[in-house]
Amino acid sequence: MVVGALCAGTLWAAPPARGATSITPTLEWSRTLPDAGAPVAQSSPIVAQLADGPAVVVGDRSGTVYALDLATGTAAPGWPVSTGGVPVDATPSVAQLGGGGTDTVFVGSGTAAVPDEGGYQAYNTTGTQTWFTQVINPPSDSEPDQGVAASLTVAPLQGTTAVVAGSLGQEEYALAAASGAPLAGWPFFTSDSVFATAAVGDLYGTGQDDIVDGGDQTTGAGRGQQYVNGGHVRILSPTGNLICHDDPDQTVDSSPAIGGFLTGGQPGIAVGTGGYFAGTSTTDELMALDDRCHVAWADRLDGATGSSPALADVLGNGQLDVVEGTDNGSAGSVWAVAGATGQVLWHQAVGGRVIGSVVTADLSGGGHQDVVVTSTAGASILDGVDGQVVGQLAPADPGCPVGFQNSALVTEDPDGAVGITVAGYNCNNQGVVEHYEVSGAGPVDEAGSWPMFHHDPQLTGNAGSLPPVGSVPACSVPAAAIGGYDLVGADGGLYDFGQPFCGSAGSLPLSRPVVGMAEDPTTGGYWLAASDGGVFAYGGAPFEGSMGGRPLVSPIVGMASTPDGGGYWLVAADGGVFAFGDAGYFGSMGGRPLSAPVVGMAADPDGMGYRLVAADGGVFAFGDAQYFGSMGGRHLNSAVVAIFDDVDTGGYWLVGADGGLFAFGAPFDGSMGGQRLVAPVVGAQPGPDGDGYWLVASDGGVFAFGDAQYFGSMGGRHLNAPVVGMGSG
């Protein structure tokens, strides 16, 4: 969360080092900014290649973005620039667009104190604003804030250079870096404010970057889903498809860091929480999650962990460990923990609150990463091996010390020396930027370093060592990370389009025909279900049991999986529901009179409920699945054959055999109703971002609507048995 009043306190006097190499930074230049009363706060300095060379870029709460020559501290041509008075807590990011060798600068404007102003914006190398994109919240949002306090992360998405960040409203955008236009599938509905900067990287070896987010959450309903107080860690695909999530009971204001730091070099996510909700179980926690959003380890530290962790080789052993700063309200500490296990390596108290991220570099030349910690009481250097204080950044005016709520910047300067830049506020509540140099330091950009907020000028939060492209078996990659869909035939044959082929029952003798399938959202595998209740598991999808060989009152007609892939449901024509694995039983229509047989089911996105649909269009909701209406008792041109959920709105669609589609709480993006079909429609699936869907016919024809991409079909091709359903990520 944003810290309010800014007031530099007494400069912290560090305890003497106990035998470690002393580091004495030399002050090269200092600039006091004309922003008294609204100085630099949480915006961290980064380095950009501008028209006259490398420059330090940082924003302040007066609504000004500064660019200062790295060597001299003088203003870069065309800078500073104004956001129109909208305060900036976001850290700028940069990218080279085109062949000029200079950077475009991206920044978010708006803060928790001024949430109803601002947005996403970009400036060229000479400070001219090239675009501004405003947040557009859904009409249901009673407080449609449009500020952007999170920083804009630069990433290659959907074949173009893009920037991605959440907002203080309910939407997160991925925008084309050249124009500010939203990419296909975006925005993503976050339901509440986002202060954390997203990390990006190829977590699954698919050749495309995924997006890792933190976020806040207060109790309430949004787009048909019920939320409770806490936060979110989410992994999203390049098209804004939710791959997985973890929902701690505390806000997640810390910006996630990603890299291959878990046991065996597996990809992990390091993230702190926040402090908005008092007394929750995950308050003051530093967590590591795997690439399926499962918590690998968690440490309770000595203060709030809203600062962003760094992944760094602090021991010089080639391994990435996690370094985190804490804030107990009056002072703080720095903690180093083993990346693989979470075991504490060391922790060191510092005199001020650590609100921004620590950064690292081999400042001693000793072959390991040292830690630069900025706090409300100044800036210090800690030895990476044991946490001893080995240096301080003495301010230009010791009588008016500088405090910090952000991160330092370590650079290789034009003269070949290693520089450290800090930007904060002095005793007069006025912005100050200071640049130091260190002699004898190692390379700034070596493996295992974390030299600035969120690692690099693109703010990727990515320390590297992620899986090489193609190294992860396709059937182990979450379906949502890949996109596409599968079709299944009554004989158990499987036809893959975009998704990997992980096996089928096409060559097996079956007691009864296959009637449907469900994708495992966590592994890339899938299940097939037969009408006798038999279940066939492929790829990484676990077999959790079946009704095969057990007496059934009515045949099975469909199935759905839980959001974590740990279970599934089967539904019978009489409305009976059978739960397996971690799938909860929330009730059924079994034994109750029906006007028409049940033909399918859809699970609620949180796994705590489901809906059944009958051939007459009647809908039956169980658990926390909401009821928005049905076609029961209304005229239909043909029988309803399927129900499927819109993950974006919480609503659902019904589809008829004639391709007619009925939307309830979900958008209508078109249908095949009234059009000539070669074969009846038998199933449907939502598109990866909720803004579209696919219909499938028994001849294997596929019809794509909205943003759902067409990957191919079996229409017009020989089939051994009719298609009976489809699955997608």
XYZ file of C-alpha atoms in Angstrom:
729
model
C 0.000 0.000 0.000
C 1.097 3.594 -0.530
C 2.710 5.249 2.455
C 1.340 8.727 3.176
C 3.416 11.526 4.692
C 7.015 11.863 3.584
C 9.509 13.095 6.119
C 13.184 12.213 6.216
C 14.258 11.249 9.725
C 17.606 11.013 11.401
C 20.248 9.318 9.280
C 20.802 5.784 10.517
C 24.284 5.100 11.875
C 25.241 1.590 10.762
C 27.081 -0.769 13.104
C 30.689 -1.372 12.080
C 31.426 -4.253 9.742
C 32.963 -7.324 11.333
C 35.783 -8.191 8.989
C 33.990 -7.880 5.636
C 35.443 -5.740 2.852
C 34.500 -2.103 3.384
C 32.819 -0.300 0.444
C 33.040 3.498 0.261
C 30.856 5.037 -2.456
C 31.948 8.459 -3.717
C 29.268 11.088 -4.331
C 29.526 12.271 -7.969
C 26.530 14.592 -8.204
C 23.383 15.596 -6.329
C 20.250 17.336 -7.616
C 17.432 18.797 -5.552
C 14.146 18.806 -7.455
C 11.588 21.648 -7.561
C 8.827 19.528 -6.013
C 8.655 20.538 -2.346
C 5.629 18.939 -0.693
C 5.192 16.319 -3.413
C 8.617 14.691 -3.857
C 9.879 11.370 -5.181
C 8.299 8.592 -3.119
C 7.747 5.072 -4.458
C 8.891 5.685 -8.032
C 12.361 4.141 -8.359
C 15.096 5.477 -10.666
C 15.867 3.455 -13.787
C 18.296 4.015 -16.647
C 17.182 4.931 -20.179
C 19.079 5.504 -23.423
C 17.891 8.959 -24.480
C 18.948 11.360 -27.228
C 22.166 12.471 -25.480
C 23.053 9.133 -23.871
C 22.159 7.255 -20.685
C 19.906 9.060 -18.228
C 18.300 8.421 -14.837
C 14.501 8.545 -15.122
C 12.184 8.852 -12.105
C 8.749 10.290 -11.270
C 7.421 12.250 -8.299
C 4.139 13.092 -6.620
C 3.948 16.529 -8.217
C 3.212 14.743 -11.492
C 6.652 15.251 -13.029
C 8.894 12.677 -14.698
C 12.583 13.655 -14.677
C 15.401 12.436 -16.904
C 18.888 13.384 -15.667
C 22.132 12.687 -17.500
C 23.754 9.708 -15.775
C 27.225 11.255 -15.858
C 26.410 14.837 -14.828
C 22.886 15.004 -13.395
C 21.824 17.722 -15.847
C 18.364 17.539 -17.402
C 18.132 15.547 -20.634
C 16.865 17.487 -23.693
C 13.078 17.839 -23.569
C 12.858 16.744 -19.945
C 11.312 16.894 -17.347
C 7.746 16.226 -18.507
C 4.427 16.726 -16.737
C 1.582 14.265 -16.340
C -0.776 17.208 -15.908
C -0.386 17.289 -12.159
C -1.311 13.626 -11.602
C 1.141 12.141 -9.069
C 3.496 9.312 -10.061
C 4.432 6.442 -7.737
C 5.077 4.024 -10.610
C 8.633 3.308 -11.670
C 9.243 4.217 -15.338
C 10.135 1.441 -17.772
C 11.760 1.653 -21.187
C 11.963 -0.112 -24.531
C 13.609 0.588 -27.859
C 10.932 0.867 -30.552
C 12.329 0.972 -34.057
C 15.989 1.219 -35.024
C 17.047 4.534 -33.490
C 18.866 3.065 -30.501
C 16.983 5.290 -28.052
C 14.271 4.399 -25.574
C 10.599 5.168 -25.246
C 9.659 5.730 -21.597
C 6.450 4.261 -20.135
C 4.883 5.330 -16.870
C 1.686 4.962 -14.901
C 0.113 7.965 -13.199
C -2.249 8.091 -10.243
C -1.816 6.967 -6.638
C -3.944 5.607 -3.810
C -4.377 9.200 -2.639
C -5.440 10.318 -6.150
C -6.994 7.143 -7.626
C -9.537 8.790 -9.925
C -6.970 10.447 -12.197
C -4.191 9.148 -14.421
C -3.620 6.169 -16.657
C -0.987 4.593 -18.894
C 1.305 6.879 -20.909
C 4.419 6.883 -23.060
C 7.070 9.509 -23.915
C 9.641 9.469 -26.683
C 13.352 10.110 -26.226
C 12.920 13.897 -26.143
C 9.978 13.895 -23.718
C 7.067 14.213 -26.146
C 4.034 12.221 -25.044
C 3.290 9.646 -27.743
C 0.141 8.122 -26.272
C -2.130 8.057 -23.237
C -4.522 5.197 -22.504
C -7.230 5.584 -19.908
C -8.545 2.766 -17.750
C -12.156 1.896 -18.566
C -13.793 0.032 -15.707
C -16.957 -2.073 -16.062
C -20.280 -0.273 -15.571
C -20.869 -2.305 -12.409
C -17.869 -0.689 -10.675
C -19.231 1.746 -8.076
C -15.805 3.411 -7.710
C -14.301 3.407 -11.224
C -10.765 4.492 -10.327
C -8.477 4.949 -13.314
C -5.093 5.638 -11.740
C -2.108 3.354 -12.404
C 0.214 2.999 -9.408
C 1.776 -0.243 -10.655
C 4.694 0.109 -13.035
C 4.379 -0.833 -16.707
C 6.302 -4.013 -17.462
C 7.666 -4.364 -21.005
C 7.260 -7.787 -22.630
C 6.977 -9.442 -26.048
C 3.303 -10.409 -26.182
C 1.282 -11.625 -29.159
C 4.145 -10.930 -31.552
C 4.700 -7.292 -30.560
C 6.442 -5.258 -27.878
C 3.856 -4.539 -25.211
C 3.489 -3.067 -21.738
C 1.331 -4.644 -19.045
C 0.135 -3.360 -15.662
C -2.843 -3.461 -13.349
C -4.729 -0.358 -12.293
C -6.352 1.073 -9.187
C -9.704 0.145 -10.721
C -10.847 -3.334 -11.700
C -8.980 -3.830 -14.959
C -5.464 -4.790 -16.008
C -4.260 -3.871 -19.489
C -1.676 -5.193 -21.907
C -1.045 -2.454 -24.469
C 0.931 -2.250 -27.695
C 4.040 -0.267 -26.739
C 4.011 1.681 -29.997
C 0.396 2.871 -29.844
C -1.123 2.198 -26.416
C -3.887 0.096 -27.997
C -5.110 -2.880 -25.923
C -3.985 -6.282 -27.147
C -6.472 -9.005 -28.051
C -8.034 -10.549 -24.957
C -7.352 -7.558 -22.709
C -8.201 -6.002 -20.311
C -8.237 -8.696 -17.643
C -10.783 -8.245 -14.846
C -8.822 -8.069 -11.563
C -11.899 -7.187 -9.453
C -9.843 -4.852 -7.218
C -6.806 -2.578 -7.139
C -3.318 -3.652 -8.209
C -0.222 -1.953 -6.760
C 2.243 -4.713 -7.665
C 4.338 -4.589 -10.834
C 3.934 -7.691 -13.002
C 6.790 -10.081 -13.727
C 7.079 -11.650 -17.179
C 8.897 -14.703 -18.481
C 8.502 -18.035 -20.242
C 7.578 -20.252 -17.288
C 6.683 -23.328 -19.346
C 9.179 -23.336 -22.214
C 6.478 -22.540 -24.761
C 8.387 -19.725 -26.458
C 6.021 -17.046 -25.160
C 6.109 -14.936 -22.018
C 3.596 -15.450 -19.232
C 2.571 -12.716 -16.781
C 2.765 -13.014 -12.985
C 0.673 -10.545 -10.990
C -0.036 -9.556 -7.429
C -3.270 -7.867 -6.422
C -5.596 -6.732 -3.649
C -9.080 -7.950 -2.821
C -11.922 -6.744 -0.630
C -15.093 -8.666 0.072
C -17.814 -8.307 -2.527
C -19.277 -9.631 -5.738
C -17.874 -8.916 -9.160
C -19.105 -10.201 -12.509
C -21.011 -13.021 -10.920
C -18.216 -14.147 -8.603
C -18.028 -13.705 -4.834
C -14.709 -12.474 -3.381
C -13.386 -12.285 0.182
C -10.805 -10.041 1.823
C -7.221 -10.845 0.878
C -5.162 -10.784 -2.266
C -4.167 -12.653 -5.385
C -1.114 -14.082 -7.080
C -2.058 -14.866 -10.669
C -0.339 -16.267 -13.740
C -1.846 -15.037 -17.013
C -1.178 -16.050 -20.600
C -0.235 -13.476 -23.289
C -3.913 -13.289 -24.243
C -5.037 -12.587 -20.681
C -6.138 -16.137 -19.928
C -5.942 -17.070 -16.240
C -3.569 -20.030 -15.957
C -3.644 -20.398 -12.171
C -3.946 -18.365 -8.983
C -3.301 -18.394 -5.245
C -5.445 -16.262 -2.950
C -3.788 -15.426 0.396
C -5.840 -13.722 3.106
C -3.643 -10.602 2.903
C -3.202 -8.143 0.054
C -0.338 -8.795 -2.365
C 1.240 -5.371 -2.880
C 4.731 -6.813 -3.319
C 5.850 -7.102 -6.944
C 6.562 -10.768 -7.782
C 10.030 -11.932 -8.847
C 10.472 -15.013 -11.036
C 13.407 -17.277 -11.844
C 14.718 -20.814 -11.617
C 15.360 -20.797 -7.865
C 13.285 -23.687 -6.506
C 14.688 -27.177 -5.887
C 16.427 -28.513 -8.977
C 16.319 -25.112 -10.648
C 12.577 -25.294 -11.195
C 10.830 -21.991 -11.933
C 9.462 -20.179 -8.925
C 7.687 -16.988 -7.909
C 8.924 -15.043 -4.881
C 6.516 -12.506 -3.430
C 5.623 -10.750 -0.211
C 2.170 -9.719 0.898
C 0.951 -6.408 2.375
C -0.523 -5.011 5.556
C -4.031 -3.802 4.801
C -5.920 -6.502 6.719
C -4.818 -6.769 10.350
C -4.126 -10.119 11.948
C -4.410 -12.345 8.902
C -2.430 -15.562 8.616
C -0.270 -14.422 5.694
C 0.637 -10.987 7.104
C 4.440 -10.406 7.203
C 4.931 -13.436 4.967
C 7.490 -14.049 2.210
C 6.304 -16.825 -0.088
C 7.619 -18.930 -2.916
C 5.168 -20.467 -5.358
C 5.750 -22.882 -8.204
C 4.529 -22.395 -11.755
C 1.166 -23.978 -10.862
C 0.579 -21.373 -8.116
C 1.197 -23.867 -5.317
C 3.055 -22.512 -2.275
C 6.475 -24.188 -2.097
C 7.561 -22.483 1.136
C 6.632 -19.492 3.272
C 8.537 -17.557 5.959
C 7.044 -15.266 8.592
C 9.414 -12.270 8.876
C 9.653 -9.412 11.396
C 7.496 -6.864 9.568
C 5.329 -6.186 6.570
C 6.625 -7.686 3.325
C 5.066 -5.206 0.916
C 8.497 -4.501 -0.553
C 9.468 -6.493 -3.611
C 11.915 -9.391 -3.298
C 15.155 -9.626 -5.270
C 16.501 -12.920 -6.627
C 20.276 -12.841 -6.358
C 23.385 -14.986 -5.952
C 24.313 -13.546 -2.560
C 26.563 -16.479 -1.613
C 28.488 -16.573 -4.883
C 27.637 -20.244 -5.433
C 25.675 -19.856 -8.654
C 22.320 -20.270 -6.912
C 19.514 -17.729 -6.753
C 18.392 -16.856 -3.247
C 15.648 -14.474 -2.154
C 16.357 -11.122 -0.474
C 13.475 -9.211 1.100
C 13.108 -6.028 3.125
C 10.586 -5.564 5.947
C 8.732 -2.692 7.575
C 7.439 -2.872 11.159
C 6.083 0.667 11.103
C 9.160 2.347 12.580
C 12.160 0.355 11.356
C 12.959 -2.619 9.191
C 15.284 -5.462 8.325
C 16.739 -7.230 5.325
C 16.370 -11.000 5.101
C 18.208 -13.435 2.828
C 16.660 -16.880 2.503
C 17.619 -19.921 0.469
C 15.662 -19.923 -2.775
C 15.168 -23.687 -2.845
C 13.963 -24.175 0.728
C 13.169 -20.825 2.347
C 15.751 -21.463 5.070
C 16.982 -18.178 6.553
C 20.591 -17.432 5.580
C 20.853 -14.167 7.517
C 18.931 -11.068 8.470
C 20.138 -7.594 9.339
C 18.255 -4.794 11.073
C 18.398 -1.362 9.439
C 17.442 1.939 10.978
C 14.510 2.770 8.715
C 11.460 1.162 7.187
C 12.201 -0.828 4.023
C 9.325 -0.044 1.658
C 10.928 -0.453 -1.757
C 12.899 -3.395 -3.085
C 16.529 -4.043 -2.260
C 18.920 -4.289 -5.225
C 22.166 -6.205 -5.624
C 25.536 -6.062 -7.386
C 29.043 -7.397 -6.796
C 30.169 -4.106 -5.280
C 33.149 -5.594 -3.398
C 34.469 -7.538 -6.393
C 34.336 -10.642 -4.215
C 32.357 -12.806 -6.648
C 29.042 -12.572 -4.815
C 26.140 -10.146 -4.808
C 26.134 -7.394 -2.205
C 22.855 -5.769 -1.192
C 21.957 -2.080 -1.454
C 19.080 -1.320 0.903
C 17.227 1.999 0.820
C 15.027 2.887 3.782
C 13.333 5.855 5.378
C 16.611 6.451 7.264
C 19.063 6.408 4.347
C 20.883 3.878 2.184
C 23.355 1.172 3.182
C 25.343 -1.648 1.597
C 25.241 -5.121 3.124
C 27.665 -7.945 2.420
C 25.721 -10.595 0.547
C 27.320 -13.535 2.333
C 26.429 -12.635 5.919
C 24.477 -9.364 5.888
C 27.158 -7.270 7.571
C 26.931 -3.534 6.922
C 29.937 -2.714 4.732
C 29.097 0.771 3.465
C 26.728 3.717 3.455
C 25.719 6.299 0.894
C 26.513 9.532 2.710
C 24.093 12.311 1.586
C 25.348 15.564 0.110
C 23.843 17.440 3.076
C 24.180 15.361 6.272
C 22.249 18.016 8.118
C 19.187 17.352 5.936
C 19.288 13.598 5.329
C 17.442 11.806 2.554
C 14.847 9.073 3.073
C 13.606 6.502 0.605
C 10.457 4.487 -0.085
C 11.799 3.004 -3.307
C 14.824 1.185 -4.736
C 18.342 2.202 -5.710
C 19.743 1.884 -9.239
C 23.118 0.266 -9.989
C 24.641 0.995 -13.412
C 27.802 0.657 -15.433
C 28.598 4.349 -15.936
C 29.947 5.944 -19.138
C 33.395 6.236 -17.522
C 33.482 2.475 -16.848
C 32.902 2.754 -13.096
C 29.952 1.204 -11.273
C 27.393 3.801 -10.212
C 24.646 3.809 -7.595
C 21.786 6.281 -7.985
C 19.205 6.968 -5.296
C 16.129 9.207 -5.474
C 14.155 10.202 -2.409
C 13.092 13.128 -0.256
C 15.009 15.338 2.186
C 14.094 16.973 5.499
C 12.274 19.711 3.589
C 10.059 17.102 1.892
C 11.742 17.913 -1.410
C 12.926 15.438 -4.011
C 16.653 14.647 -4.171
C 18.537 12.525 -6.711
C 22.131 11.525 -5.906
C 24.669 9.543 -7.880
C 27.644 7.695 -6.401
C 30.445 5.583 -7.844
C 32.155 2.518 -6.417
C 35.635 1.347 -7.328
C 36.662 -2.295 -7.557
C 33.161 -3.631 -8.264
C 32.357 -6.574 -10.506
C 30.166 -6.476 -13.642
C 26.733 -4.996 -13.044
C 24.797 -7.276 -15.375
C 26.402 -10.608 -14.460
C 24.247 -13.662 -13.776
C 22.696 -13.554 -10.339
C 22.526 -9.749 -10.087
C 19.431 -7.642 -9.390
C 20.698 -4.103 -10.064
C 17.458 -2.089 -10.019
C 13.793 -2.271 -9.136
C 12.291 -5.367 -10.731
C 15.662 -6.380 -12.142
C 16.029 -4.422 -15.433
C 14.864 -1.286 -17.285
C 11.955 -3.284 -18.740
C 10.919 -4.192 -15.155
C 10.505 -7.867 -16.058
C 11.155 -9.126 -12.524
C 12.870 -12.040 -14.261
C 16.173 -13.337 -12.914
C 16.463 -15.951 -15.669
C 17.182 -19.683 -15.507
C 13.680 -20.460 -16.753
C 12.971 -23.573 -18.860
C 14.417 -23.471 -22.394
C 11.904 -23.520 -25.221
C 10.614 -27.046 -25.774
C 12.191 -28.475 -22.633
C 8.867 -29.011 -20.830
C 6.784 -31.884 -22.224
C 3.752 -30.403 -23.939
C 1.354 -32.576 -21.960
C 2.795 -31.120 -18.733
C 2.110 -27.506 -19.685
C -1.152 -26.033 -18.349
C -3.717 -25.969 -21.110
C -4.461 -22.288 -20.530
C -0.819 -21.420 -21.235
C -1.050 -22.860 -24.739
C -4.520 -22.033 -26.055
C -6.439 -23.973 -28.664
C -8.923 -26.802 -28.171
C -9.449 -30.553 -28.468
C -12.355 -32.460 -29.988
C -13.392 -35.926 -28.830
C -15.356 -38.582 -30.724
C -17.828 -41.129 -29.407
C -15.180 -43.815 -30.009
C -12.707 -41.979 -27.753
C -10.691 -40.567 -30.644
C -9.041 -37.240 -29.854
C -8.370 -34.444 -32.354
C -6.028 -31.704 -31.165
C -5.997 -28.132 -32.476
C -3.454 -25.938 -30.724
C -3.400 -28.225 -27.698
C -0.970 -31.188 -27.544
C -2.047 -34.757 -28.269
C -1.594 -36.770 -25.070
C -3.324 -39.982 -26.088
C -6.865 -41.228 -26.713
C -9.205 -44.173 -26.351
C -9.692 -44.340 -30.108
C -8.130 -47.802 -30.419
C -9.585 -49.254 -27.224
C -12.628 -51.528 -27.029
C -15.190 -49.481 -25.096
C -18.117 -50.813 -23.083
C -20.036 -47.641 -23.819
C -19.406 -44.624 -26.036
C -17.501 -41.569 -24.846
C -19.839 -38.642 -24.178
C -17.508 -35.799 -23.217
C -14.146 -34.568 -21.994
C -12.517 -32.060 -19.653
C -9.073 -30.456 -19.774
C -6.778 -30.626 -16.747
C -6.034 -26.926 -16.218
C -2.716 -27.552 -14.459
C -0.941 -30.198 -16.532
C -2.082 -30.033 -20.144
C -3.613 -33.477 -19.934
C -7.321 -34.330 -20.113
C -10.008 -36.800 -19.162
C -12.579 -38.559 -21.324
C -15.876 -39.793 -19.873
C -18.021 -42.625 -21.213
C -21.781 -43.025 -20.751
C -21.279 -45.897 -18.272
C -19.211 -43.585 -16.052
C -15.837 -44.857 -17.157
C -13.079 -42.210 -17.036
C -9.861 -42.264 -19.100
C -6.970 -40.010 -18.024
C -4.213 -38.817 -20.380
C -1.090 -36.719 -20.085
C -0.599 -35.345 -16.608
C -4.300 -35.542 -15.729
C -4.651 -37.759 -12.625
C -7.148 -40.606 -12.499
C -9.282 -39.986 -9.409
C -11.914 -42.681 -9.855
C -14.974 -43.344 -11.990
C -18.460 -44.838 -12.050
C -17.371 -47.512 -14.510
C -18.722 -50.912 -13.472
C -21.076 -49.385 -10.904
C -24.858 -49.290 -11.319
C -26.284 -46.055 -12.705
C -29.906 -44.961 -12.794
C -29.198 -42.962 -15.959
C -26.248 -42.737 -18.319
C -23.473 -40.170 -17.820
C -23.811 -37.233 -20.209
C -20.943 -34.900 -19.285
C -18.060 -33.961 -17.009
C -16.191 -30.935 -15.649
C -12.855 -30.488 -13.864
C -11.907 -28.577 -10.733
C -9.789 -25.424 -11.240
C -6.692 -27.025 -9.695
C -6.958 -30.207 -11.766
C -7.192 -32.335 -8.640
C -10.629 -33.739 -9.379
C -13.691 -33.813 -11.599
C -17.438 -34.279 -11.649
C -19.618 -36.546 -13.769
C -23.270 -35.744 -14.402
C -25.998 -38.193 -15.451
C -29.106 -37.642 -17.553
C -31.291 -37.771 -14.423
C -29.269 -34.914 -12.886
C -27.217 -37.109 -10.579
C -23.735 -35.725 -9.843
C -20.676 -37.790 -8.868
C -17.585 -36.093 -7.419
C -14.022 -37.459 -7.540
C -10.681 -36.278 -6.185
C -10.888 -32.815 -4.638
C -14.170 -32.041 -6.379
C -16.788 -31.106 -3.783
C -20.331 -32.420 -3.874
C -22.789 -29.498 -3.717
C -26.038 -31.254 -4.582
C -27.791 -32.650 -7.652
C -31.120 -33.175 -9.367
C -30.917 -36.942 -8.931
C -34.244 -38.355 -7.747
C -36.092 -35.118 -8.483
C -38.642 -34.703 -11.292
C -37.268 -33.182 -14.492
C -39.163 -31.845 -17.492
C -36.298 -32.946 -19.741
C -33.074 -34.908 -19.251
C -29.899 -33.164 -18.137
C -27.418 -32.878 -21.013
C -24.350 -31.201 -19.481
C -22.656 -29.300 -16.666
C -20.205 -26.447 -16.101
C -18.082 -25.887 -12.994
C -17.852 -22.475 -11.331
C -14.383 -20.889 -11.782
C -13.600 -21.171 -8.048
C -14.524 -24.866 -7.950
C -17.093 -24.296 -5.221
C -20.166 -24.923 -7.302
C -21.541 -26.011 -10.654
C -24.523 -25.649 -12.969
C -26.471 -28.336 -14.784
C -28.515 -27.787 -17.920
C -31.402 -29.846 -19.299
C -32.416 -30.344 -22.909
C -35.326 -27.912 -22.475
C -32.904 -25.180 -21.366
C -33.601 -25.479 -17.654
C -30.600 -24.510 -15.497
C -29.902 -25.780 -11.974
C -27.233 -24.055 -9.857
C -25.468 -25.621 -6.869
C -22.865 -24.422 -4.376
C -21.812 -20.829 -4.989
C -22.676 -20.981 -8.700
C -25.164 -18.194 -9.334
C -28.388 -18.545 -11.263
C -28.933 -15.853 -13.929
C -31.856 -17.385 -15.783
C -32.652 -20.201 -18.197
C -34.643 -21.195 -21.268
C -36.818 -23.595 -19.277
C -40.480 -23.226 -20.256
C -39.642 -21.102 -23.295
C -39.927 -22.058 -26.960
C -36.798 -23.615 -28.469
C -36.126 -24.374 -32.119
C -33.978 -27.294 -31.022
C -32.871 -28.962 -27.836
C -30.150 -27.430 -25.689
C -26.998 -29.567 -25.783
C -24.462 -27.783 -23.538
C -23.789 -25.118 -20.925
C -20.467 -23.296 -20.524
C -19.250 -20.548 -18.207
C -17.856 -17.110 -18.979
C -14.851 -16.754 -16.662
C -14.763 -13.021 -17.367
C -18.267 -12.114 -16.178
C -19.314 -15.105 -14.075
C -22.268 -15.653 -16.393
C -22.923 -18.562 -18.724
C -24.174 -19.557 -22.152
C -26.496 -22.304 -23.341
C -26.193 -23.673 -26.857
C -28.749 -25.580 -28.905
C -28.298 -28.316 -31.468
C -29.142 -25.804 -34.214
C -26.242 -23.583 -33.087
C -28.510 -21.072 -31.371
C -26.892 -19.494 -28.333
C -28.479 -17.996 -25.218
C -26.431 -15.694 -22.970
C -27.167 -15.227 -19.257
C -24.955 -12.665 -17.518
C -22.434 -13.137 -20.345
C -21.984 -11.271 -23.640
C -23.559 -12.483 -26.863
C -20.885 -12.675 -29.566
C -22.895 -14.466 -32.261
C -24.188 -17.939 -32.990
C -25.033 -20.388 -35.749
C -28.771 -20.119 -35.083
C -30.733 -19.723 -38.308
C -27.812 -20.839 -40.454
C -27.609 -24.087 -42.374
C -25.538 -26.742 -40.608
C -24.151 -29.947 -42.079
C -24.461 -31.600 -38.659
C -25.958 -30.602 -35.313
C -23.941 -28.722 -32.708
C -22.994 -30.991 -29.801
C -20.762 -28.881 -27.539
C -19.081 -25.562 -26.822
C -16.227 -23.987 -24.874
C -15.374 -20.430 -23.792
C -12.455 -18.650 -25.428
C -9.268 -18.214 -23.404
C -10.104 -14.698 -22.189
C -13.877 -14.974 -21.848
C -14.497 -12.627 -24.786
C -15.642 -15.295 -27.187
C -16.395 -18.982 -27.574
C -16.295 -21.987 -29.855
C -19.139 -24.270 -30.945
C -18.505 -27.776 -32.286
C -20.755 -29.945 -34.440
C -20.945 -33.727 -34.582
C -19.076 -33.747 -37.911
C -16.146 -31.960 -36.236
C -16.925 -28.523 -37.625
C -15.815 -25.698 -35.328
C -17.287 -22.195 -35.265
C -15.391 -19.377 -33.522
C -17.018 -16.206 -32.209
C -15.745 -13.041 -30.526
C -12.051 -13.159 -29.686
C -11.892 -16.953 -29.790
C -9.254 -17.911 -32.368
C -9.994 -20.551 -34.989
C -7.345 -23.299 -34.932
C -8.935 -25.746 -37.379
C -11.594 -28.454 -37.372
C -12.506 -31.951 -38.546
C -15.343 -30.635 -40.707
C -15.366 -32.377 -44.089
C -12.825 -34.988 -42.956
C -13.406 -38.682 -42.318
C -14.428 -39.598 -38.779
C -14.698 -43.083 -37.322
C -17.373 -41.832 -34.952
C -19.235 -38.556 -34.472
C -17.688 -35.820 -32.360
C -19.450 -35.537 -28.998
C -17.666 -32.658 -27.293
C -14.665 -30.400 -26.929
C -12.239 -29.130 -24.313
C -10.036 -26.060 -24.129
C -7.552 -24.247 -21.914
